[in-house]
Coordinates of C-alpha atoms in Angstrom, one line a residue:
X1 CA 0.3 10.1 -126.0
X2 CA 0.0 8.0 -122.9
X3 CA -0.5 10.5 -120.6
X4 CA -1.5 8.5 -117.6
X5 CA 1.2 6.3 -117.6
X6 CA 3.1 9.5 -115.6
X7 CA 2.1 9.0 -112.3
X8 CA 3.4 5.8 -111.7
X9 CA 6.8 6.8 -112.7
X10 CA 7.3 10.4 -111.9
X11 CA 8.6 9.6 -108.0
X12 CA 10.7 12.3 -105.6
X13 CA 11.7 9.7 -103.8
X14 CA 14.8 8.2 -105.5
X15 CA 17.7 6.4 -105.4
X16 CA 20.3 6.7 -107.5
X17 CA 23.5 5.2 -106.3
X18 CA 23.2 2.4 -109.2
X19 CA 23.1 4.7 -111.9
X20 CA 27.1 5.3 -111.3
X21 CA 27.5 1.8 -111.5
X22 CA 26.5 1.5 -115.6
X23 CA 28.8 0.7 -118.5
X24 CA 27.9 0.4 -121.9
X25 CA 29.5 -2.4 -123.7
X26 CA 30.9 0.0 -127.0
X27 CA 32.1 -2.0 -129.3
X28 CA 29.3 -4.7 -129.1
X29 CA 26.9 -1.3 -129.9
X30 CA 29.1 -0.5 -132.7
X31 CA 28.7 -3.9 -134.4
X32 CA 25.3 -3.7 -134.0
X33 CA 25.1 -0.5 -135.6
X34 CA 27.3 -1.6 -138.5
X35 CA 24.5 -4.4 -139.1
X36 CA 21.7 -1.9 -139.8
X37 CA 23.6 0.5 -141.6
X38 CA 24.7 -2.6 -144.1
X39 CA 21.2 -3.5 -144.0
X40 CA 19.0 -3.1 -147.9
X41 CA 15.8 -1.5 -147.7
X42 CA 12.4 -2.5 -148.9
X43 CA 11.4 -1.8 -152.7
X44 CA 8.3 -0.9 -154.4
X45 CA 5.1 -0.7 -153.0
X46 CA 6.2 -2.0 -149.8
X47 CA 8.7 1.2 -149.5
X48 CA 6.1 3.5 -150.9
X49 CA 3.8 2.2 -147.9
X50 CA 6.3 2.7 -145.1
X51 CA 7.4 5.9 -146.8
X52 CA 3.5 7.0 -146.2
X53 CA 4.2 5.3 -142.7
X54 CA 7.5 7.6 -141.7
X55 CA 5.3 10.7 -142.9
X56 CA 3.1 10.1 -140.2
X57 CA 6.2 10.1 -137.5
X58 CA 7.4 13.4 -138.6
X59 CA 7.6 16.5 -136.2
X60 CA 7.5 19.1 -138.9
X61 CA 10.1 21.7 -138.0
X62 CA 11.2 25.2 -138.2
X63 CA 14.0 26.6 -136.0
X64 CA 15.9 29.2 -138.0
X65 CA 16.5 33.1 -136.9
X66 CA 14.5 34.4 -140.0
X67 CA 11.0 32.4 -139.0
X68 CA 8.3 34.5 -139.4
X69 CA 4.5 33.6 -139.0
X70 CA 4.3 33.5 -142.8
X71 CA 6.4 30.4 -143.1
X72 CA 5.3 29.2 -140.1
X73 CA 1.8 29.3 -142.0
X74 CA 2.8 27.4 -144.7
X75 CA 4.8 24.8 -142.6
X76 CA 1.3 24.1 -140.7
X77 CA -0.7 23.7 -144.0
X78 CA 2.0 21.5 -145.5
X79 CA 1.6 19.5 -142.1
X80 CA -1.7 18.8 -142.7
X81 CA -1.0 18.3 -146.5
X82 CA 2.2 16.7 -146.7
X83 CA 2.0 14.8 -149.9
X84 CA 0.0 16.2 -153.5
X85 CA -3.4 14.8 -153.1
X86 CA -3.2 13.3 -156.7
X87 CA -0.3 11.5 -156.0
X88 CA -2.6 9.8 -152.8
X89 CA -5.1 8.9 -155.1
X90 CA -2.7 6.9 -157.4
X91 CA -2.0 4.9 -154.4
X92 CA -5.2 4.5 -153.2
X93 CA -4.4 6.4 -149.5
X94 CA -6.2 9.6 -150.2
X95 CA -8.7 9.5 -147.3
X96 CA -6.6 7.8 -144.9
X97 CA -6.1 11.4 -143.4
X98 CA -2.3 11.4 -143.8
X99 CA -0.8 14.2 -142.2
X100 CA 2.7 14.9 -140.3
X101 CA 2.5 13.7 -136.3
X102 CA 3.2 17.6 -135.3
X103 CA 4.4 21.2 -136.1
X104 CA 7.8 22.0 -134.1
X105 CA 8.7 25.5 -133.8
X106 CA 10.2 28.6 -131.6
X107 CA 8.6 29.1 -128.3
X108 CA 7.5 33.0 -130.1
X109 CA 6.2 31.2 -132.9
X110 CA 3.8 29.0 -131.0
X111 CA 1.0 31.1 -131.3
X112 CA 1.0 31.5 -134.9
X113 CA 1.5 28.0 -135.5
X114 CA -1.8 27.6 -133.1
X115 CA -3.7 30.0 -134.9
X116 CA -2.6 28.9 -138.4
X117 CA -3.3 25.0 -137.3
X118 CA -7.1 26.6 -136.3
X119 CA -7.8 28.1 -139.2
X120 CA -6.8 25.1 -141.7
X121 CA -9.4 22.7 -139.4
X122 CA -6.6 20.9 -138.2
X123 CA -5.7 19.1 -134.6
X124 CA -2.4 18.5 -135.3
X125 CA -0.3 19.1 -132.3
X126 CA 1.8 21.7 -131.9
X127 CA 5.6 21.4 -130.2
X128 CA 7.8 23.5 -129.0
X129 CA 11.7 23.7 -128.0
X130 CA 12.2 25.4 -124.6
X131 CA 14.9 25.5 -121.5
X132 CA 17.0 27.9 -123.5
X133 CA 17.2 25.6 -126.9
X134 CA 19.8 24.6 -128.1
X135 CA 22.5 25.0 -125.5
X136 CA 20.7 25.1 -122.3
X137 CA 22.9 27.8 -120.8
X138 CA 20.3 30.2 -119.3
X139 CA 19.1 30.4 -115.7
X140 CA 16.7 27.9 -114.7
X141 CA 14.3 30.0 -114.0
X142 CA 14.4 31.6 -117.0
X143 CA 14.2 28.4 -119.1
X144 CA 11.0 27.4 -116.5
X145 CA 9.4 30.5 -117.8
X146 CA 9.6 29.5 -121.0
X147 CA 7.8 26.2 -120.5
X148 CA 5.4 28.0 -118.9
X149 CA 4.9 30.5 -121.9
X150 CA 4.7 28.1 -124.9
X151 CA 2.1 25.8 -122.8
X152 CA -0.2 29.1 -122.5
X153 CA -0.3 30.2 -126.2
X154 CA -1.0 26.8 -127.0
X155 CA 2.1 24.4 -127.5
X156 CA 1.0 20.2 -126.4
X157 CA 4.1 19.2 -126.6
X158 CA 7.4 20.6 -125.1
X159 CA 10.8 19.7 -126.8
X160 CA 13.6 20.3 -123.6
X161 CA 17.7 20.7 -123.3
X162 CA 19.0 19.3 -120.5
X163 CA 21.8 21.3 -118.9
X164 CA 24.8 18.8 -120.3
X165 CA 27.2 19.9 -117.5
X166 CA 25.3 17.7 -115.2
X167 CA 25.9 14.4 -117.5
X168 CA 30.1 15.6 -118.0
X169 CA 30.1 16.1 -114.1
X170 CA 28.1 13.4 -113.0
X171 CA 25.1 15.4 -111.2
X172 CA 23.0 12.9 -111.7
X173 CA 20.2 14.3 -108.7
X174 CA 20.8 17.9 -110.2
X175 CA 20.0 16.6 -113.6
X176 CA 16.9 14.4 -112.3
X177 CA 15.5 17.4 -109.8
X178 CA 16.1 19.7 -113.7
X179 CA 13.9 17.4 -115.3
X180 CA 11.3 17.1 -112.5
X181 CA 11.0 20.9 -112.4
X182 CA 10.6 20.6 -116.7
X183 CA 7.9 18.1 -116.2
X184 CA 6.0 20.2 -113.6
X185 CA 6.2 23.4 -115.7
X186 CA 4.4 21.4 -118.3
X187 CA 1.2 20.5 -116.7
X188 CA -1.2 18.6 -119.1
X189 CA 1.5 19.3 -122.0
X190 CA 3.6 16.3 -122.9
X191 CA 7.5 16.5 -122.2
X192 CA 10.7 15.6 -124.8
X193 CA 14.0 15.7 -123.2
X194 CA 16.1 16.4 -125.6
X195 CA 19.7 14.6 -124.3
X196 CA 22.0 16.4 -126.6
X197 CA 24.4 13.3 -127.3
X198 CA 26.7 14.4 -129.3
X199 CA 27.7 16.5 -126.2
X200 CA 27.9 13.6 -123.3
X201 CA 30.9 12.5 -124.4
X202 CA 30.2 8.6 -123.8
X203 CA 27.4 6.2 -125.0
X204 CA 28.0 5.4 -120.9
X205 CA 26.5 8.8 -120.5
X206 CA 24.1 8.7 -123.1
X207 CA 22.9 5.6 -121.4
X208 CA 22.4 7.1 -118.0
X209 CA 20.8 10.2 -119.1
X210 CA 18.3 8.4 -121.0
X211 CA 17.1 6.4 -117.8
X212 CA 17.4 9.7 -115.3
X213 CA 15.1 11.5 -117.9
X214 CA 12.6 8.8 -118.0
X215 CA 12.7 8.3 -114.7
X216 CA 12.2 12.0 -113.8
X217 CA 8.9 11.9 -116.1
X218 CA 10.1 12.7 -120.1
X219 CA 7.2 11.1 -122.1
X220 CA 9.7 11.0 -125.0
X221 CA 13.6 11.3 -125.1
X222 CA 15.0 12.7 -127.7
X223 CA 18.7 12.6 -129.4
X224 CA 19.3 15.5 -130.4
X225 CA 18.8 19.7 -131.0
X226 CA 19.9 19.1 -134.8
X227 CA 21.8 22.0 -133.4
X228 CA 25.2 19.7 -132.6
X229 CA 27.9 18.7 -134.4
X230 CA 27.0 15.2 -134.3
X231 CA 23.5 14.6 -134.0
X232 CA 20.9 11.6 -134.5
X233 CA 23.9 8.5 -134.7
X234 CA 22.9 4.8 -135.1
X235 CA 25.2 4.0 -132.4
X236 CA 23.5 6.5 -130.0
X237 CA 20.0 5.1 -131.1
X238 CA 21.0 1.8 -129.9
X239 CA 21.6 3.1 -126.5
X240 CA 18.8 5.0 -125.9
X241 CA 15.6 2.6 -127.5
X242 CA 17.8 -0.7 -125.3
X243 CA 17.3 2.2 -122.3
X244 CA 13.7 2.4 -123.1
X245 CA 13.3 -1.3 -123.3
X246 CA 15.0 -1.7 -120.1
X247 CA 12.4 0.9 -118.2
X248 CA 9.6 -0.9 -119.7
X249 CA 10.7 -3.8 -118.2
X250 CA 11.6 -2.9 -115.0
X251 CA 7.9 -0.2 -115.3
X252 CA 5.9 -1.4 -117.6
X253 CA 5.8 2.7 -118.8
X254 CA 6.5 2.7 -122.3
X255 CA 8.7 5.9 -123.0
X256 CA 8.5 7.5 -127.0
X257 CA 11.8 7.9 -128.6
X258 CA 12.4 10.5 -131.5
X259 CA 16.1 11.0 -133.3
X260 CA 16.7 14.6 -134.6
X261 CA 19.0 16.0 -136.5
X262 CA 20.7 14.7 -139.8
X263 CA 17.4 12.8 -140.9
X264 CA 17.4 14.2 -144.8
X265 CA 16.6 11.1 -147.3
X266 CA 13.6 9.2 -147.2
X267 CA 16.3 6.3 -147.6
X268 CA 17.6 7.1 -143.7
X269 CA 13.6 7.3 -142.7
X270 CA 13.3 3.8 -143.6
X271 CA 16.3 2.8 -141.4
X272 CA 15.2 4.1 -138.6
X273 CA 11.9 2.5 -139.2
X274 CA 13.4 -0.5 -139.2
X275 CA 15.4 0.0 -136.3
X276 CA 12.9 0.7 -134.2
X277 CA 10.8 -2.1 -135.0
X278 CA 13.5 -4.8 -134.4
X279 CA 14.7 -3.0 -131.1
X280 CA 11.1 -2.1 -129.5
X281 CA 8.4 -3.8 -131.6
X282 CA 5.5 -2.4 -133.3
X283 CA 4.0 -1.5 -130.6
X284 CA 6.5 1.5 -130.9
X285 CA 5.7 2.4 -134.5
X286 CA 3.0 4.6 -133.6
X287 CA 3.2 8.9 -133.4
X288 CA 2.3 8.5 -129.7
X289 CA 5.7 6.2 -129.0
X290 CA 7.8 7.5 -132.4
X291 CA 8.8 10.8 -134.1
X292 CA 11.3 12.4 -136.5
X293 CA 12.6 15.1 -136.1
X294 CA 13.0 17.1 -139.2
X295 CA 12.5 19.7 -141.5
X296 CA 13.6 18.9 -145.0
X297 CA 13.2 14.8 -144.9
X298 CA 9.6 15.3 -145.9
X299 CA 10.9 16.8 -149.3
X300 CA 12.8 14.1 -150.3
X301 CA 9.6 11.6 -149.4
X302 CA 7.1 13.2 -151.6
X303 CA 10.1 13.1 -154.2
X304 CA 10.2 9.1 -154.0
X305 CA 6.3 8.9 -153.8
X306 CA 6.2 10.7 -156.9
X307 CA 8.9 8.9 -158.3
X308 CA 7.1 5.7 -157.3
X309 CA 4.0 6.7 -159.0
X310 CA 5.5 8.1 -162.2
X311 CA 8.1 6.7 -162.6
X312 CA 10.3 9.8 -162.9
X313 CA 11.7 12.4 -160.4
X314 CA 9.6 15.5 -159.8
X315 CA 11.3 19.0 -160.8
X316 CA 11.5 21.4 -157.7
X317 CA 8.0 23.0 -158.5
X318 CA 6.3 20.1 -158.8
X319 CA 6.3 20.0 -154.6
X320 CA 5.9 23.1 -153.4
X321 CA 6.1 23.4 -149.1
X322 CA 2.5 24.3 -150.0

């Protein structure tokens, strides 16, 4: 990730009168979103090759009460192993070292996933959710701590909540002086702000929170905790990557994006592939600008791949996590 690009837009000196002053234009969003969901996807080889492509995007995730440092293991070897070697070699992409962009787990989990990531001789980064994930209810100094905990047993990459009362109450220095303090606790490590939009109420608010988190320092933002009731939404995309495009132009920073939540079929993987190439370019279809958050989409991948190179659909022990 572009880590350098921080300085130059991480300012405490702010003003942020004209942030109250945004509407979102709905149901011109809405049709837009209409158009890619209508859209058909690629066939063949060329899905089989963006398929590879959306593997490479993936934050592999774990974020269930029962996690242990057993399936953590096997979550960090299938990261570095995401799809059957054989099946690689029938398409030729064996050595291109495809692996998942990172591991994404608990902030008491970090250290196994660390040590397990070690031991396979494997750089992948590991993430963590913090700030009292999912709801972001818990004293701010508490959720500082936590930063400060999963960046010393290891975790590169720190998956926030904001607090969403600040967006439904329009606190929009409280919300930037939140994120400041997130990005501070960090250090080197880089910083997700996860927005939580199915809880803002308004693609209005979606739209603002996206620009105070980038502006505050995120080097992502992020839809959802996959926690919500509705989580990673076309609609809510749209908002978000056309609030990325309007920082770059207005910074020349280029802010990552990464939808979570909901992402299941390598069919939906392709869309949001596509989206993001129309809306940002492919200068955004790179793991340091793009990620997916999810834990079972890579499943149904390998399923196609193997379809693709069998021609028939692989029984449930044919792709084991590892």
């Amino acid at each position: 990730m572009q880590g350098a690009r921080r300085g130059t837009r991480s300012q405490d000196s702010r003003d942020l009168s004209w942030i109250s002053k945004i509407q979102v234009n709905q149901p011109a969003v809405l049709r837009r979103a209409e158009q890619i969901q209508a859209r058909r996807t690629v066939k063949k080889e060329w899905q089989a090759a963006w398929l590879l492509k959306a593997v490479t995007f993936i934050d592999l995730t774990t974020l269930s009460g029962d996690d242990t440092s057993s399936n953590v293991k096997r979550l960090c070897y299938k990261a570095k192993y995401p799809i059957r070697e054989d099946l690689l070699k029938a398409l030729n992409m064996h050595d291109k070292g495809i692996t998942t962009a990172a591991v994404c787990v608990y902030p008491a989990r970090v250290s196994d996933a660390v040590k397990a990531l070690k031991t396979a001789g494997c750089t992948i980064p590991v993430a963590s959710v913090a700030t009292g994930f999912p709801a972001g209810q818990t004293h701010l100094k508490t959720r500082l701590e936590e930063i400060r905990l999963a960046v010393e047993d290891g975790a590169t990459e720190i998956d926030v909540v904001i607090n969403r009362t600040l967006v439904l109450t329009g606190q929009w220095e409280a919300l930037y002086d939140e994120i400041r303090q997130f990005r501070k606790a960090c250090g080197e490590a880089h910083l997700k702000t996860i927005l939580a939009t199915g809880e803002l109420a308004s693609l209005t608010n979606v739209y603002k929170a996206s620009m105070i988190a980038m502006m505050a320092g995120s080097d992502f933002i992020k839809t959802s905790t996959g926690k919500e009731t509705v989580n990673a939404t076309f609609p809510v995309a749209i908002v978000m990557l056309r609030a990325i495009r309007d920082f770059f132009w207005k910074t020349g920073n280029k802010i990552g994006f990464k939808p979570a939540g909901g992402i299941r079929s390598a069919k939906d993987s392709l869309a949001w592939l596509s989206l993001i190439k129309e809306e940002l370019g492919d200068e955004w279809l790179t793991p340091e600008l793009f990620r997916i958050g999810a834990s079972t989409l890579l499943s149904d991948i390998e399923r196609q791949i193997y379809h693709h190179v069998t021609g028939r659909y692989a029984a449930y022990h044919d792709l084991p996590m590892c």
